[in-house]
Coordinates of C-alpha atoms in Angstrom, one line a residue:
M28 CA 185.2 197.1 99.6
A29 CA 187.2 197.9 96.5
L30 CA 186.0 196.7 93.0
S31 CA 188.9 194.2 92.9
S32 CA 188.1 192.8 96.4
F33 CA 185.9 190.0 95.1
F34 CA 186.2 187.7 92.1
V35 CA 184.1 185.8 89.6
A36 CA 185.1 182.5 88.1
A37 CA 183.1 180.4 85.6
I38 CA 183.4 176.6 85.6
I39 CA 182.1 174.8 82.6
L40 CA 181.1 171.2 82.9
F41 CA 179.8 168.5 80.5
F42 CA 176.8 166.5 81.4
P43 CA 173.4 166.2 79.9
P44 CA 170.5 168.2 81.3
S45 CA 168.3 166.2 83.6
V46 CA 165.2 168.2 83.0
F47 CA 164.1 166.2 79.9
S48 CA 162.5 162.8 80.4
S49 CA 162.5 160.4 77.5
P50 CA 159.1 159.4 76.1
D51 CA 158.5 155.7 75.8
G52 CA 160.4 154.0 73.1
P53 CA 164.1 153.6 72.1
N54 CA 166.5 156.5 71.5
Y55 CA 167.4 157.1 67.9
D56 CA 170.5 155.1 66.9
Y57 CA 173.1 157.2 65.0
S58 CA 175.2 154.2 64.0
A59 CA 176.2 154.0 60.4
Y60 CA 178.8 152.2 58.3
T61 CA 180.5 153.2 55.1
Q62 CA 182.9 150.3 54.7
C63 CA 182.0 147.0 53.1
K64 CA 182.1 144.2 55.7
L65 CA 182.7 140.5 55.3
E66 CA 179.8 139.8 57.6
P67 CA 176.7 142.0 58.4
E68 CA 176.3 143.7 61.8
D69 CA 173.4 142.9 64.0
P70 CA 170.2 144.9 63.1
L71 CA 169.6 148.3 64.7
Y72 CA 166.8 148.3 67.3
D73 CA 167.0 144.5 67.2
G74 CA 165.1 144.8 63.9
G75 CA 162.3 147.0 65.2
I76 CA 159.0 146.0 63.6
L77 CA 160.9 143.8 61.1
K78 CA 162.3 141.6 63.9
N79 CA 162.4 138.0 62.7
E80 CA 160.9 139.1 59.3
A81 CA 162.5 137.9 56.1
A82 CA 162.3 139.6 52.7
T83 CA 160.2 137.9 50.1
M84 CA 160.3 138.2 46.3
E85 CA 157.4 140.4 45.1
L86 CA 156.4 141.6 41.6
I87 CA 156.7 145.4 41.3
A88 CA 155.4 147.5 38.5
Q89 CA 158.2 149.6 37.0
D90 CA 157.9 153.1 35.6
N91 CA 157.9 151.7 32.0
G92 CA 154.9 149.4 32.8
T93 CA 156.9 146.2 33.1
L94 CA 156.8 143.9 36.1
N95 CA 160.0 142.9 37.9
S96 CA 160.6 140.7 40.9
W97 CA 162.5 142.3 43.8
P98 CA 163.1 141.4 47.4
A99 CA 160.6 143.3 49.6
F100 CA 159.1 143.5 53.1
V101 CA 155.3 143.7 53.4
L102 CA 154.3 146.5 55.8
P103 CA 150.6 146.0 56.7
N104 CA 150.2 148.7 59.4
L105 CA 152.1 151.9 58.9
T106 CA 150.9 154.5 61.4
S107 CA 150.1 158.1 60.5
S108 CA 152.2 161.0 61.7
T109 CA 155.1 158.7 62.3
F110 CA 158.8 158.8 61.4
Y111 CA 160.3 155.5 60.3
S112 CA 164.1 154.8 60.4
F113 CA 165.1 152.0 58.1
S114 CA 168.4 150.1 57.7
S115 CA 169.7 146.8 56.3
W116 CA 172.8 145.1 55.1
I117 CA 172.9 144.2 51.4
K118 CA 175.0 142.0 49.2
I119 CA 174.6 141.2 45.5
S120 CA 175.6 138.6 42.9
G121 CA 175.6 138.9 39.2
S122 CA 177.7 142.1 39.2
N123 CA 180.7 143.5 41.0
S124 CA 178.8 146.5 42.3
S125 CA 175.5 148.2 41.8
L126 CA 173.4 151.0 43.2
I127 CA 170.6 149.5 45.2
T128 CA 167.6 151.7 46.0
A129 CA 165.0 151.0 48.7
R130 CA 161.6 152.2 47.7
L131 CA 158.2 152.4 49.3
T132 CA 155.2 151.6 47.0
N133 CA 153.3 154.5 48.5
G134 CA 154.2 157.2 46.0
N135 CA 157.1 155.0 44.7
S136 CA 159.4 157.2 46.8
C137 CA 163.1 156.5 47.4
V138 CA 163.8 155.9 51.1
G139 CA 167.5 155.0 50.9
T140 CA 170.4 153.9 48.7
V141 CA 173.6 152.0 48.9
V142 CA 176.3 150.9 46.4
A143 CA 176.3 147.2 47.1
R144 CA 179.1 144.8 46.2
R145 CA 179.5 141.1 45.4
E146 CA 182.3 140.2 47.8
C147 CA 181.0 141.9 51.0
W148 CA 178.0 143.5 52.8
S149 CA 177.1 147.1 52.4
F150 CA 175.0 149.2 54.9
L151 CA 171.9 151.0 53.7
K152 CA 170.4 153.5 56.0
G153 CA 167.3 155.7 55.3
G154 CA 163.8 156.3 56.3
F155 CA 160.5 158.0 55.6
Y156 CA 157.5 159.8 57.2
I157 CA 153.9 158.7 57.0
N158 CA 151.4 161.5 57.3
S159 CA 148.2 159.4 56.9
E160 CA 147.0 155.9 57.5
S161 CA 148.2 153.7 54.7
N162 CA 147.0 150.5 53.2
P163 CA 149.5 147.6 53.1
S164 CA 152.8 148.9 51.6
L165 CA 155.8 147.2 50.2
L166 CA 159.4 148.3 51.1
Y167 CA 161.3 146.9 48.2
F168 CA 164.9 146.9 46.8
Q169 CA 165.8 147.3 43.2
N170 CA 168.8 147.7 41.1
S171 CA 169.0 151.3 39.9
D172 CA 172.1 151.2 37.8
N173 CA 170.3 149.9 34.6
K174 CA 173.5 148.0 33.8
E175 CA 172.6 144.5 35.1
T176 CA 169.0 143.4 35.2
S177 CA 169.9 139.9 36.4
I178 CA 171.5 140.7 39.6
T179 CA 170.4 139.0 42.8
I180 CA 170.0 141.1 45.9
T181 CA 170.4 139.6 49.4
I182 CA 169.1 141.4 52.5
S183 CA 170.3 140.8 56.0
S184 CA 169.8 142.5 59.5
A185 CA 167.0 144.6 58.3
S186 CA 165.4 147.0 60.7
L187 CA 162.4 149.4 60.7
Q188 CA 161.9 151.5 63.8
P189 CA 158.9 153.9 64.2
F190 CA 159.1 157.1 66.1
T191 CA 156.3 159.4 67.1
K192 CA 156.6 163.1 66.5
E193 CA 157.1 163.5 70.2
Q194 CA 160.0 161.0 70.2
W195 CA 161.6 162.5 67.2
S196 CA 161.4 166.0 68.6
F197 CA 162.7 164.7 72.0
Q198 CA 165.8 163.3 70.3
Q199 CA 166.5 166.6 68.5
Q200 CA 166.2 168.5 71.7
Y201 CA 168.3 166.1 73.7
K202 CA 171.1 166.4 71.1
I203 CA 170.8 170.2 71.1
N204 CA 171.2 170.2 74.9
T205 CA 174.1 167.8 74.9
E206 CA 176.0 168.9 71.8
R207 CA 175.3 172.6 71.6
K208 CA 175.1 173.5 75.3
R209 CA 177.2 173.1 78.5
A210 CA 176.5 173.4 82.2
V211 CA 178.1 176.5 83.6
T212 CA 178.6 177.4 87.3
I213 CA 179.5 181.0 88.3
H214 CA 181.4 181.3 91.6
V215 CA 181.7 184.7 93.3
S216 CA 184.1 185.0 96.2
D217 CA 186.0 187.7 98.2
K218 CA 189.7 188.2 98.0
Q219 CA 190.3 185.7 100.8
G220 CA 188.4 183.1 98.8
A221 CA 185.2 183.1 100.9
R222 CA 182.2 182.4 98.8
L223 CA 179.6 185.2 98.7
H224 CA 176.0 184.3 99.3
G225 CA 173.4 186.5 97.7
A226 CA 175.6 188.2 95.1
T227 CA 173.6 189.4 92.1
V228 CA 174.8 187.8 88.8
H229 CA 174.1 189.1 85.4
V230 CA 175.1 186.8 82.5
E231 CA 174.8 187.6 78.8
Q232 CA 175.8 185.7 75.7
V233 CA 177.4 188.1 73.4
S234 CA 178.3 185.8 70.5
K235 CA 177.5 182.3 69.3
D236 CA 179.9 179.5 68.6
F237 CA 177.7 177.7 66.0
P238 CA 178.0 179.4 62.5
F239 CA 174.6 180.2 61.2
G240 CA 174.4 182.5 58.3
S241 CA 173.1 183.4 54.8
A242 CA 174.2 184.2 51.3
I243 CA 174.6 187.9 50.5
N244 CA 175.1 189.8 47.3
N245 CA 175.9 193.3 46.0
Y246 CA 172.5 194.6 47.1
I247 CA 173.8 194.7 50.7
I248 CA 176.7 197.0 49.7
G249 CA 176.0 200.5 51.2
N250 CA 172.5 199.4 52.2
S251 CA 172.4 200.3 55.9
P252 CA 168.9 198.8 56.6
Y253 CA 169.9 195.5 55.0
Q254 CA 173.2 195.4 56.8
K255 CA 171.6 196.1 60.2
W256 CA 169.0 193.4 59.5
F257 CA 171.7 190.9 58.6
V258 CA 174.2 191.7 61.4
E259 CA 171.4 191.4 64.1
R260 CA 170.9 187.8 63.0
F261 CA 173.9 186.1 61.5
N262 CA 177.5 185.3 62.3
A263 CA 178.4 183.8 59.0
A264 CA 178.0 184.7 55.3
V265 CA 178.7 183.4 51.8
F266 CA 178.8 185.5 48.7
E267 CA 176.1 184.4 46.2
N268 CA 178.0 185.1 42.9
E269 CA 180.7 187.7 43.5
L270 CA 183.6 185.3 43.9
K271 CA 182.7 183.0 41.0
W272 CA 185.0 183.0 38.0
A273 CA 182.4 184.6 35.7
A274 CA 182.2 187.5 38.1
T275 CA 185.9 188.1 38.8
E276 CA 187.2 187.5 35.3
P277 CA 184.4 188.1 32.8
K278 CA 186.9 188.5 30.0
Q279 CA 190.2 186.7 29.9
G280 CA 192.9 188.7 31.8
V281 CA 190.4 191.4 32.8
Y282 CA 189.9 191.0 36.6
N283 CA 187.2 192.7 38.7
Y284 CA 187.2 192.0 42.4
T285 CA 185.4 195.3 43.3
L286 CA 182.1 193.7 44.5
A287 CA 183.9 190.9 46.3
D288 CA 186.2 193.3 48.1
K289 CA 183.2 195.4 49.2
L290 CA 181.4 192.4 50.6
L291 CA 184.5 191.3 52.3
D292 CA 184.8 194.8 53.9
F293 CA 181.3 194.4 55.3
V294 CA 181.9 191.0 56.9
R295 CA 185.3 192.0 58.3
A296 CA 183.8 195.1 59.9
N297 CA 181.1 193.0 61.6
Q298 CA 183.3 190.1 62.6
I299 CA 181.3 187.7 60.4
V300 CA 183.1 184.6 59.2
A301 CA 182.8 184.0 55.4
R302 CA 182.9 180.9 53.2
G303 CA 184.6 181.2 49.8
H304 CA 182.2 180.1 47.1
N305 CA 183.5 179.0 44.7
I306 CA 186.8 178.4 42.9
F307 CA 185.5 176.3 40.1
W308 CA 182.0 175.4 39.1
E309 CA 181.8 172.2 37.0
D310 CA 178.5 173.0 35.3
P311 CA 179.3 174.5 31.8
K312 CA 176.3 176.8 32.1
Y313 CA 178.1 178.8 34.7
I314 CA 181.6 178.7 33.3
P315 CA 182.7 182.0 31.6
S316 CA 182.0 181.7 27.9
W317 CA 185.6 182.6 27.1
V318 CA 186.8 179.6 29.1
L319 CA 184.6 177.2 27.1
N320 CA 186.4 178.1 23.9
L321 CA 190.0 177.5 25.2
T322 CA 192.2 174.7 23.9
N323 CA 193.2 172.2 26.5
P324 CA 196.7 173.8 27.1
E325 CA 195.1 177.2 27.2
L326 CA 192.6 176.0 29.8
D327 CA 195.3 174.4 31.9
S328 CA 197.1 177.8 32.0
A329 CA 193.9 179.7 32.8
V330 CA 192.8 177.5 35.7
K331 CA 196.3 177.9 37.3
Q332 CA 196.0 181.6 36.9
R333 CA 192.5 181.6 38.3
I334 CA 193.7 179.9 41.5
A335 CA 196.8 182.1 41.8
S336 CA 194.9 185.3 41.4
L337 CA 191.9 184.4 43.6
M338 CA 193.8 182.7 46.4
T339 CA 196.6 185.1 46.6
R340 CA 194.3 188.1 46.9
Y341 CA 192.1 186.5 49.6
K342 CA 194.6 184.4 51.5
D343 CA 193.5 183.9 55.1
E344 CA 190.2 185.8 54.5
F345 CA 187.8 182.9 54.0
V346 CA 187.5 180.0 56.5
H347 CA 186.3 177.6 53.7
W348 CA 186.6 177.3 49.9
D349 CA 184.3 175.3 47.8
V350 CA 186.9 174.1 45.4
S351 CA 185.0 172.0 42.8
N352 CA 181.3 172.9 42.9
E353 CA 178.8 170.2 41.9
F354 CA 181.5 167.8 40.9
L355 CA 179.3 164.8 41.2
H356 CA 176.9 166.1 38.5
F357 CA 179.4 167.7 36.0
N358 CA 183.0 167.1 35.0
F359 CA 183.9 169.8 32.5
Y360 CA 187.5 170.2 33.8
E361 CA 188.3 166.5 34.0
D362 CA 187.0 165.9 30.5
K363 CA 189.3 168.6 29.2
L364 CA 192.3 168.2 31.5
G365 CA 192.3 164.6 32.6
R366 CA 191.0 162.8 35.6
N367 CA 193.7 164.3 37.9
A368 CA 192.4 167.8 37.3
T369 CA 190.3 168.1 40.4
Y370 CA 193.2 166.7 42.5
E371 CA 195.4 169.5 41.1
F372 CA 192.8 172.1 42.0
F373 CA 192.7 171.0 45.6
K374 CA 196.4 170.7 45.9
A375 CA 197.0 174.2 44.4
A376 CA 194.2 175.7 46.7
H377 CA 195.8 174.2 49.8
D378 CA 199.2 175.4 48.8
A379 CA 197.9 178.9 48.3
D380 CA 195.8 179.1 51.5
P381 CA 196.8 176.3 53.9
L382 CA 194.6 177.5 56.7
A383 CA 191.3 177.3 54.7
T384 CA 189.2 174.2 55.0
L385 CA 188.6 172.8 51.5
F386 CA 185.1 171.5 50.5
M387 CA 183.3 169.5 47.9
N388 CA 179.8 171.0 47.5
D389 CA 176.9 169.4 45.7
F390 CA 173.1 169.2 45.5
N391 CA 170.6 166.4 45.9
V392 CA 172.8 164.6 48.4
V393 CA 170.8 165.1 51.6
E394 CA 167.6 166.5 50.1
S395 CA 166.4 163.1 48.6
C396 CA 167.8 159.9 47.3
R397 CA 166.3 159.9 43.8
D398 CA 169.3 161.5 42.1
V399 CA 171.6 158.6 41.2
K400 CA 174.5 160.9 40.5
S401 CA 174.7 162.3 44.1
T402 CA 174.0 159.5 46.5
V403 CA 175.8 159.5 49.9
D404 CA 177.9 156.6 48.7
S405 CA 178.9 158.3 45.4
Y406 CA 179.9 161.4 47.4
I407 CA 182.0 159.4 49.9
S408 CA 183.6 157.4 47.1
K409 CA 184.6 160.5 45.3
M410 CA 186.1 161.9 48.5
R411 CA 188.1 158.7 49.0
E412 CA 189.3 158.7 45.4
L413 CA 190.6 162.2 45.8
R414 CA 192.2 161.4 49.2
R415 CA 194.1 158.5 47.5
F416 CA 195.8 161.2 45.4
G417 CA 196.7 163.1 48.6
V418 CA 194.0 165.8 48.4
Y419 CA 193.7 168.1 51.4
M420 CA 189.9 168.0 51.7
D421 CA 188.4 168.3 55.1
G422 CA 184.9 169.5 54.6
I423 CA 181.6 168.0 53.3
G424 CA 179.3 170.6 51.7
L425 CA 175.7 169.7 51.3
E426 CA 173.7 172.3 49.4
S427 CA 170.3 171.3 50.9
H428 CA 167.9 172.8 48.4
F429 CA 164.7 171.0 49.7
E430 CA 161.3 170.5 48.3
V431 CA 159.3 168.3 50.8
P432 CA 161.9 167.2 53.4
N433 CA 162.2 163.6 54.4
L434 CA 163.7 164.0 57.9
P435 CA 164.5 160.3 58.6
L436 CA 166.4 160.1 55.3
M437 CA 168.2 163.4 55.9
R438 CA 169.3 162.2 59.4
A439 CA 170.4 158.8 58.0
I440 CA 172.5 160.4 55.3
L441 CA 174.1 162.7 57.9
D442 CA 174.8 159.6 60.0
K443 CA 176.8 158.0 57.1
F444 CA 178.8 161.2 56.5
A445 CA 179.5 161.4 60.2
T446 CA 181.5 158.2 60.1
L447 CA 184.2 160.2 58.1
Q448 CA 184.7 162.5 61.2
I449 CA 185.2 165.7 59.2
P450 CA 183.1 168.9 59.3
I451 CA 179.7 168.8 57.6
W452 CA 178.0 172.0 56.5
L453 CA 174.6 172.6 55.1
T454 CA 175.8 175.2 52.7
E455 CA 172.8 176.5 50.7
V456 CA 169.6 175.7 52.6
D457 CA 166.3 176.8 51.1
I458 CA 162.8 175.4 50.3
A459 CA 161.4 175.4 46.8
N460 CA 159.3 178.5 46.1
Q461 CA 156.4 176.6 44.4
L462 CA 155.3 175.4 47.8
G463 CA 154.2 178.9 49.0
Q464 CA 155.6 181.1 51.7
D465 CA 153.8 179.5 54.7
T466 CA 154.8 176.0 53.7
Q467 CA 158.3 177.1 53.0
A468 CA 158.5 178.4 56.6
T469 CA 157.1 175.1 58.0
Y470 CA 159.6 173.0 56.0
L471 CA 162.5 175.3 56.7
E472 CA 161.9 174.9 60.5
E473 CA 162.0 171.1 60.1
V474 CA 165.2 171.2 58.1
L475 CA 167.0 173.6 60.4
R476 CA 166.0 171.7 63.6
E477 CA 167.2 168.5 62.0
G478 CA 170.5 170.1 60.9
F479 CA 171.2 172.0 64.2
S480 CA 170.4 168.9 66.3
H481 CA 172.7 166.5 64.4
P482 CA 175.9 166.2 66.4
S483 CA 178.1 166.2 63.2
V484 CA 176.7 169.3 61.5
N485 CA 179.2 172.1 62.1
G486 CA 177.4 175.0 60.4
I487 CA 174.3 176.1 58.4
M488 CA 174.1 178.6 55.6
L489 CA 170.8 179.8 54.1
W490 CA 170.6 180.5 50.4
S491 CA 168.4 183.5 50.8
A492 CA 170.4 186.5 49.4
L493 CA 167.9 189.3 48.7
K494 CA 168.1 191.1 45.3
Q495 CA 167.1 194.7 44.6
N496 CA 163.9 193.5 42.9
G497 CA 162.9 191.7 46.1
K498 CA 163.5 188.3 44.7
C499 CA 165.8 185.5 45.9
Y500 CA 166.9 182.2 44.4
Q501 CA 164.0 180.2 45.9
M502 CA 163.3 181.5 49.4
C503 CA 163.4 185.1 50.8
L504 CA 163.5 185.9 54.5
T505 CA 162.4 189.5 54.2
D506 CA 161.0 192.0 51.7
T507 CA 163.0 195.1 50.5
N508 CA 161.6 197.1 53.5
F509 CA 163.1 194.4 55.7
N510 CA 159.8 193.2 57.1
N511 CA 160.1 189.5 57.7
L512 CA 158.4 187.0 55.5
P513 CA 157.2 183.7 57.1
A514 CA 160.6 182.1 56.5
G515 CA 162.2 185.1 58.2
D516 CA 159.9 184.7 61.2
T517 CA 161.0 181.0 61.5
V518 CA 164.6 182.0 61.4
D519 CA 164.1 184.6 64.1
K520 CA 162.2 182.2 66.3
L521 CA 165.0 179.6 66.1
L522 CA 167.8 182.1 66.6
K523 CA 166.1 183.2 69.8
E524 CA 165.5 179.6 70.9
W525 CA 169.1 178.7 70.2
Q526 CA 170.8 181.4 72.3
T527 CA 171.2 181.8 76.0
G528 CA 170.2 185.5 76.1
V529 CA 170.4 187.4 79.4
I530 CA 170.2 185.6 82.7
E531 CA 169.9 187.3 86.1
S532 CA 170.0 185.6 89.4
Q533 CA 171.8 185.4 92.8
T534 CA 174.4 183.1 94.2
D535 CA 173.4 180.4 96.6
E536 CA 174.9 179.6 100.0
H537 CA 178.0 178.2 98.2
G538 CA 178.5 181.5 96.4
A539 CA 177.5 179.8 93.2
F540 CA 174.9 180.2 90.4
S541 CA 174.5 177.5 87.7
F542 CA 172.8 177.5 84.3
Y543 CA 172.9 175.7 80.9
G544 CA 174.3 177.9 78.2
F545 CA 174.7 177.6 74.4
L546 CA 178.3 177.5 73.2
G547 CA 179.8 181.0 72.7
E548 CA 181.2 184.0 74.4
Y549 CA 179.7 185.5 77.5
T550 CA 180.0 188.5 79.8
V551 CA 179.3 188.3 83.5
M552 CA 178.7 191.1 86.0
A553 CA 178.5 190.4 89.7
S554 CA 177.3 192.8 92.4
F555 CA 177.7 192.5 96.1
G556 CA 177.6 195.1 98.9
G557 CA 177.2 197.9 96.5
K558 CA 180.3 197.0 94.5
T559 CA 180.4 195.5 91.0
T560 CA 183.0 193.5 89.0
N561 CA 182.9 192.3 85.4
S562 CA 184.5 189.4 83.6
T563 CA 184.2 187.3 80.4
F564 CA 184.3 183.6 79.7
S565 CA 183.9 181.2 76.8
V566 CA 181.7 178.2 76.6
N567 CA 183.0 175.9 73.8
S568 CA 182.7 172.3 72.7
S569 CA 185.9 171.2 74.5
C570 CA 184.9 172.6 77.9
G571 CA 184.9 169.7 80.3
H572 CA 184.5 167.3 77.4
A573 CA 187.3 164.7 77.3
P574 CA 186.7 161.8 74.9
L575 CA 185.0 158.7 76.3
Y576 CA 186.9 155.5 75.9
D577 CA 185.8 153.8 72.6
Y578 CA 185.1 150.0 73.2
S579 CA 185.0 149.3 69.4
A580 CA 186.9 146.2 68.3
Y581 CA 186.8 143.9 65.3
T582 CA 187.7 140.2 64.9
Q583 CA 186.8 139.9 61.3
C584 CA 189.2 140.6 58.5
E585 CA 187.7 143.5 56.5
V586 CA 188.0 144.3 52.8
K587 CA 188.8 147.9 53.7
P588 CA 189.9 149.4 57.1
E589 CA 187.5 151.3 59.3
N590 CA 188.0 155.0 60.1
P591 CA 190.5 155.5 63.0
L592 CA 189.2 155.6 66.5
Y593 CA 189.1 159.1 68.1
N594 CA 189.8 160.5 64.6
G595 CA 193.4 159.3 65.0
R596 CA 193.9 161.7 67.9
I597 CA 197.6 162.4 68.3
L598 CA 198.4 160.3 65.3
K599 CA 195.9 162.2 63.1
N600 CA 197.2 162.8 59.6
K601 CA 200.4 160.9 60.5
Y602 CA 201.8 158.0 58.5
A603 CA 204.0 155.1 59.6
T604 CA 207.6 155.4 58.4
M605 CA 210.1 152.6 58.0
E606 CA 212.5 152.7 60.9
V607 CA 215.5 150.5 61.8
V608 CA 214.6 148.6 65.0
A609 CA 216.9 146.4 67.0
S610 CA 215.4 143.2 68.5
L611 CA 216.8 142.5 72.0
F612 CA 215.5 138.9 71.8
I613 CA 216.8 137.6 68.6
R614 CA 219.6 140.1 68.3
T615 CA 218.8 141.4 64.8
I616 CA 218.3 144.8 63.3
A617 CA 215.5 145.2 60.8
S618 CA 213.4 147.9 59.1
R619 CA 209.8 148.0 60.5
P620 CA 206.9 150.4 59.9
A621 CA 206.7 152.7 63.0
F622 CA 205.4 155.9 64.4
V623 CA 207.8 158.3 66.1
M624 CA 206.4 159.4 69.5
T625 CA 208.1 162.6 70.6
N626 CA 205.9 163.9 73.5
L627 CA 204.5 161.1 75.6
T628 CA 203.2 162.4 78.9
P629 CA 204.0 160.7 82.2
S630 CA 201.2 159.2 84.3
T631 CA 199.0 158.8 81.2
F632 CA 197.2 155.8 79.7
Y633 CA 197.4 155.5 75.9
S634 CA 194.9 153.5 73.9
F635 CA 196.2 152.4 70.5
S636 CA 194.6 150.9 67.5
G637 CA 195.5 150.4 63.8

């Protein structure tokens, strides 16, 4: 039998693994809303433990010692070691809009926020974790804008659903198995098509589809042990400082791309994807000193030159660019150049490198909800504002510098971003160093599991670039001898868990062997009768995964339109144009808004909404 006298084929299917049985209790509900509605939706989980409960007005002590009356729910029996997912619809009077914060009296911690409005209902989603038995607590809602103290807050469709650790972990694992893996069947047959029973099959995953990486800096240049350590783990990278304006143009007109070029050589040589970080940083502390002293016309010329120089040099080299870094917290360029400055940055970056995905990137968005400048609603509002200018921005960058993670809040915020149906990346993940290395490792695992299991997270980057002195920004994975620290052990454990590895088995009586594999590239070797053949195949997110029909519909007139079903599908990024249309019934010709459909397929059903 010649080597080519039998064949290997891989069939990739999409269906959830059946080996996991759900623990008692409801599955987590990923529903979220970012549009203000004329009427509130029904409560998630039918209200959970708040079913049929109404908010009451309670006196709450404020930070300044005063007492204010806010709507609240009395929670008499919160259970230890339990995750709580909270949601409600909120409407206000006395102001056009206001930031409303949901707080728990235990620790006075923020558990969710929403920008509420007077004319419609806004959806707040958040949550918290209770690690010990608690006395009766209050979950209350307060105005956090400090603009209007006399506003009235109305609560509707509130829900509070508890999940045990087992239930929370089950939901994570279920999503990993359905979103990050596919069922694969290997068929081995002879040249006549007869299936071969008992063929030995060796399958190995050789690359991963999900981007998981870390920041690097100039310490890795020429450092073979560091390079080896990095390449063995990561398929993505971001340069810590080497692309920032202060590094590439320390003096006006004096360019230095030496370090960035060398880092790019390293990632190219090892087929590692790289994020471009960043074009502009809005925080004046990190803007080159010579830029701060420019007149407005000089600054306008300098930023245009910055984009032209950087983007021309590195066109098509970086899959992403963080265009305006920390734009929610700082606005140096808009203060100097006008409110359209950021729009012009995005437009120029897109024109210079159309294939790169352009991101906003900011901190304290997903880490907590205590920062009023960077709530999920303020981020989404800024994105929508830029899109109204026609900005090409298709990426959500969440820095993810955590202290003590609040996983239900983190998931809820990701749920709200997921409604936008564009890529979400955790771009700078670390844990604060004051917590100690062992605690860092514990919290890091919690954050990474939450991020990797969320169906709308498309990539994760750690902010753990190692410096020559053995230090990192907050969290190191290894020492300078490349012995793992506790956080590094956590990363290695998860990387091993989240890869298929090597599988060896034999085909059954149908000439088939099946397994569940993580998305990525595979090699397969089949042996039978002393002969061997080799092949490769890909397992990706589209394998066997056609969209399910979306039964969503609306009968209420909304203040703002919802996001398009199926992300617009074949009408994505298309706009209606005015077309002259003849009416056969009333024999007239008129101009109507229309979509031009050029490639409709026969024997196909089309579902339209708008």
